[in-house]
Coordinates of C-alpha atoms in Angstrom, one line a residue:
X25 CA 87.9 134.6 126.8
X26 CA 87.1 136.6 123.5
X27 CA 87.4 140.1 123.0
X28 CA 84.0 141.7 125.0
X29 CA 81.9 144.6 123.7
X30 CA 79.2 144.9 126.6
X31 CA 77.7 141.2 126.9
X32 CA 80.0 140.2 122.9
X33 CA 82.0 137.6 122.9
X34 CA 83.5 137.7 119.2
X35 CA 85.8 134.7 119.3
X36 CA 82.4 132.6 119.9
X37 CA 80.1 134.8 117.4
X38 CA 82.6 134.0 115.1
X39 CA 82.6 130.6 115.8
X40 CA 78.9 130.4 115.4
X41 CA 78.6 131.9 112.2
X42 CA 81.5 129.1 110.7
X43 CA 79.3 126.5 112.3
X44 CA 76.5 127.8 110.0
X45 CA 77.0 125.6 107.0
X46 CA 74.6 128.4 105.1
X47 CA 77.3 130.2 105.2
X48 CA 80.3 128.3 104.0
X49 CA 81.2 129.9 100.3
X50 CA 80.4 133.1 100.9
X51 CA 82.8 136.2 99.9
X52 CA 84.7 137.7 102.3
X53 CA 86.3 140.8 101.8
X54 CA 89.3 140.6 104.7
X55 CA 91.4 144.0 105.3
X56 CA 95.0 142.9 105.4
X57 CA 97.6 145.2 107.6
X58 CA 100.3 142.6 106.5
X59 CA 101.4 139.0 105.8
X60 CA 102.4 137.4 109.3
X61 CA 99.1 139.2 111.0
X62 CA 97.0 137.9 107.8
X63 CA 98.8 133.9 107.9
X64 CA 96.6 132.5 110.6
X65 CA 93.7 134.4 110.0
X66 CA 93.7 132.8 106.1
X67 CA 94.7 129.7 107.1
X68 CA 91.5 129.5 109.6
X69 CA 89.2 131.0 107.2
X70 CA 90.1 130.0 103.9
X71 CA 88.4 126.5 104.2
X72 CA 85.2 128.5 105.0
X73 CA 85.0 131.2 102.8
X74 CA 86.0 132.9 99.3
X75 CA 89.0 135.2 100.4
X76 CA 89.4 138.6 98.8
X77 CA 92.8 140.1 101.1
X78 CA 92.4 143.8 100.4
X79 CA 95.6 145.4 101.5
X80 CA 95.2 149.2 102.5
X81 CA 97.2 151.1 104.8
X82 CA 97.8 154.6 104.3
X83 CA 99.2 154.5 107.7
X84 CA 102.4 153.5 107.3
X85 CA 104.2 156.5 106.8
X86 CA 107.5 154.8 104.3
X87 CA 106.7 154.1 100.9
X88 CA 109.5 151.5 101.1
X89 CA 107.7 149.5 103.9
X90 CA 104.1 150.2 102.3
X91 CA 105.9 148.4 99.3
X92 CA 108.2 145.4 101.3
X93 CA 104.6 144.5 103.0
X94 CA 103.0 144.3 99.9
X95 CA 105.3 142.5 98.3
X96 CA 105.3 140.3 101.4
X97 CA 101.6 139.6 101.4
X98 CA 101.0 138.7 97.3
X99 CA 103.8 135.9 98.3
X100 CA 102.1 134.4 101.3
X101 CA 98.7 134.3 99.0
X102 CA 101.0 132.9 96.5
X103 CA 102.3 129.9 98.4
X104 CA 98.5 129.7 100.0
X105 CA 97.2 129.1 96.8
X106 CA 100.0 127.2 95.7
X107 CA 99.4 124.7 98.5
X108 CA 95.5 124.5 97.5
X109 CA 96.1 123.3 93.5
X110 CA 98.4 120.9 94.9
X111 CA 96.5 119.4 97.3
X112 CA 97.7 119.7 100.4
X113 CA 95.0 121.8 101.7
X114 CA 91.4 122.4 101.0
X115 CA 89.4 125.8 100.7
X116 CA 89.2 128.3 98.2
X117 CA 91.5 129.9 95.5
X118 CA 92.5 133.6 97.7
X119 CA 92.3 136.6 95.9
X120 CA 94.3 139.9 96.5
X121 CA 93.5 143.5 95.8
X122 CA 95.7 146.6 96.6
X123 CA 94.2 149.7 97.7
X124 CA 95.0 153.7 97.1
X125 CA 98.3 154.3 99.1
X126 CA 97.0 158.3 99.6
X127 CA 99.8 159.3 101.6
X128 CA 98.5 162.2 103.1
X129 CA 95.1 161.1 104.2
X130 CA 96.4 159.5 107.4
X131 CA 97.7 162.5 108.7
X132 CA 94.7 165.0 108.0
X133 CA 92.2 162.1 109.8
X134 CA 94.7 162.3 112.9
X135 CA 95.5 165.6 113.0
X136 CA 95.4 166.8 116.5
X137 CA 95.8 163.8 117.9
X138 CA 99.7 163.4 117.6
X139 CA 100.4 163.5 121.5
X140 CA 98.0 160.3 121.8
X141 CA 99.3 157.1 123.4
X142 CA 99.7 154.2 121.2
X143 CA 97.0 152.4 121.0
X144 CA 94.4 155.1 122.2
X145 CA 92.0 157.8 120.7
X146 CA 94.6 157.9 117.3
X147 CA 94.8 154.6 116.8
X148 CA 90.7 154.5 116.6
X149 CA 91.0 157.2 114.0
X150 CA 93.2 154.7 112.0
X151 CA 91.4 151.6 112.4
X152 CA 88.0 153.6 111.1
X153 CA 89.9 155.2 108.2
X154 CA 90.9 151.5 107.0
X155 CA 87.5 149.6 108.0
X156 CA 85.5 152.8 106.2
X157 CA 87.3 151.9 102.4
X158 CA 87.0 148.4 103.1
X159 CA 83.2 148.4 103.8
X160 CA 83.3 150.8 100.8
X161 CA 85.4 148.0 98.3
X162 CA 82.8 145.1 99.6
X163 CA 79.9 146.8 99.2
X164 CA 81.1 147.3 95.7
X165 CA 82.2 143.6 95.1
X166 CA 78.6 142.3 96.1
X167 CA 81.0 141.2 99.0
X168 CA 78.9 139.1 101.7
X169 CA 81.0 140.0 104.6
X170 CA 83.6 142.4 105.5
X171 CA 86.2 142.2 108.2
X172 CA 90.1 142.6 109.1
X173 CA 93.2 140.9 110.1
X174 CA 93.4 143.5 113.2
X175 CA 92.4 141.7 115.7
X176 CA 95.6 139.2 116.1
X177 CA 97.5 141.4 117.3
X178 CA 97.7 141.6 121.1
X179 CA 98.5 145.5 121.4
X180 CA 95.3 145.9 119.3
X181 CA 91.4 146.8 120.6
X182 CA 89.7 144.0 119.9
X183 CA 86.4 145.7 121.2
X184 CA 87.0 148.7 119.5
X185 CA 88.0 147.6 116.4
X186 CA 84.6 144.7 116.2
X187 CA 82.1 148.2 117.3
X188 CA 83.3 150.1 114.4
X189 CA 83.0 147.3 111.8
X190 CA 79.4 146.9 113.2
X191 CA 78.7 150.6 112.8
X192 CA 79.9 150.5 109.3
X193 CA 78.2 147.3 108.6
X194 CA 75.1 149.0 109.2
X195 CA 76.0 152.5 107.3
X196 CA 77.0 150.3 104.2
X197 CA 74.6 147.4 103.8
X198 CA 77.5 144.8 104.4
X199 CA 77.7 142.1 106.7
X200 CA 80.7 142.9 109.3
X201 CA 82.2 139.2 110.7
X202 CA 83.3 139.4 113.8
X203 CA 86.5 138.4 115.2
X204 CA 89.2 138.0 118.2
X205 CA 91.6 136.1 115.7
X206 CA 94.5 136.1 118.9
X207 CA 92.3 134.0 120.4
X208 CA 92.3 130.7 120.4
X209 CA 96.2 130.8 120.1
X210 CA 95.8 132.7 116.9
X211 CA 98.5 135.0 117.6
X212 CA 100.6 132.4 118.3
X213 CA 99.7 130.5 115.2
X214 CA 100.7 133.8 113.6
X215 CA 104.1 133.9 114.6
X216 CA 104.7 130.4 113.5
X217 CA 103.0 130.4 110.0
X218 CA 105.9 133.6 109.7
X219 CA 108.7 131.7 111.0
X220 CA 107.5 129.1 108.5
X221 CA 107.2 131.1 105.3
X222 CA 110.2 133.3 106.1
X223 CA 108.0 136.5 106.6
X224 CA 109.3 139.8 107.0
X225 CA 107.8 140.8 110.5
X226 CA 107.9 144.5 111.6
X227 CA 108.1 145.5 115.0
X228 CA 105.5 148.2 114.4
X229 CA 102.2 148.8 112.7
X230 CA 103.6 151.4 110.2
X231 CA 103.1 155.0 111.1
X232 CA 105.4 157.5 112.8
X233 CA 103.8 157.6 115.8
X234 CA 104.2 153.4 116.1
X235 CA 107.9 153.4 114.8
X236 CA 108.9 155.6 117.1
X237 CA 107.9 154.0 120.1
X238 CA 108.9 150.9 118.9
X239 CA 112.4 152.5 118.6
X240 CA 112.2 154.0 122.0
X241 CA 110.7 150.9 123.7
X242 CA 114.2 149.1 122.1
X243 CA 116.0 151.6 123.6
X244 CA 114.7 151.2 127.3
X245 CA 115.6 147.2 126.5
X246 CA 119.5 147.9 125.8
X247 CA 119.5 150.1 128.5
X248 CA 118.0 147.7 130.9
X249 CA 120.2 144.7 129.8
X250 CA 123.6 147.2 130.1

């Protein structure tokens, strides 16, 4: 089943709104945390809609790894639109746009919430802070939809993440599409289309708080396997 907000199935809103041919063309301003999460959620969409990756994520504490992401996105869009003018796929042309990389702003939105739990009250702070400029970027692109590559990935809410793009839909005047991209065997799609292109795929969503657990959660592995 899709990701559930009350009676809200996203995977099948989502799916309703591609079966609306009115709405095939449309812009579509997608938030981008990285390449591999963003792979199967362009190759599904870019058929439907005219893709504008916006790649903001003030979270990730390491300017290198804010910078090897990046550079690893614009080359999956490359070889996407690569494979378009040569026709081995259809859709649309995909378009990329960096945001700020204000390093301090994702510690000032979370401050006093260091002690949270991965993938708690924190990591709502985050996904807000990155949905809140990217409703701000399509409103100012005329976008017709907003929405973000978040969802595919397993340790995310799903729920939470779709009820603050719908408050901000609302609070900006911009169409927020829904999704539960895992679904469906996104997520394993994902990992594929990576393997495939010869992504660079962290182990962590990019702040601190994330790599650190990572680290520690590597750390109970060794020990168990000794």
């Amino acid at each position: 089943m899709g990701a559930r907000n009350g009676n809200k199935n996203y995977s099948l809103e989502l799916e309703k709104i591609l079966k609306n041919t009115e709405n095939k063309g449309k812009k579509l301003f997608l938030h981008s945390c990285c390449a591999p999460c963003s792979s199967y959620v362009l190759e599904y969409l870019r058929g439907f809609f005219q893709i504008t990756v916006f790649y903001y994520n003030p979270n990730i504490t390491e300017q290198e790894e804010y910078l090897k992401r990046m550079a690893e996105q614009k080359r999956l869009i490359e070889e996407f639109n690569r494979q378009l003018l040569e026709g081995e796929v259809s859709g649309y042309l995909i378009k990329v746009e960096e945001g700020d990389y204000p390093k301090g702003l994702f510690f000032e939105a979370v401050k006093g919430l260091e002690q949270c739990k991965e993938g708690g009250e924190r990591c709502f702070v985050c996904y807000e802070l990155r949905l809140r400029r990217t409703a701000e970027q399509a409103k100012e692109a005329q976008a017709d939809y907003f929405t973000t590559t978040l969802t595919i990935s397993p340790l995310k809410n799903a729920g939470k993440i779709n009820e603050i793009g719908e408050r901000l839909s609302k609070e900006y005047g911009v169409l927020f599409l829904p999704s539960d991209f895992k679904k469906k065997n996104g997520y394993k799609r994902s990992v594929e289309l990576s393997k495939e292109h010869g992504l660079y795929r962290q182990n962590y969503c990019g702040c601190v708080f994330s790599r650190n657990g990572a680290h520690e959660k590597s750390a109970v592995v060794a020990l168990d396997k000794e």
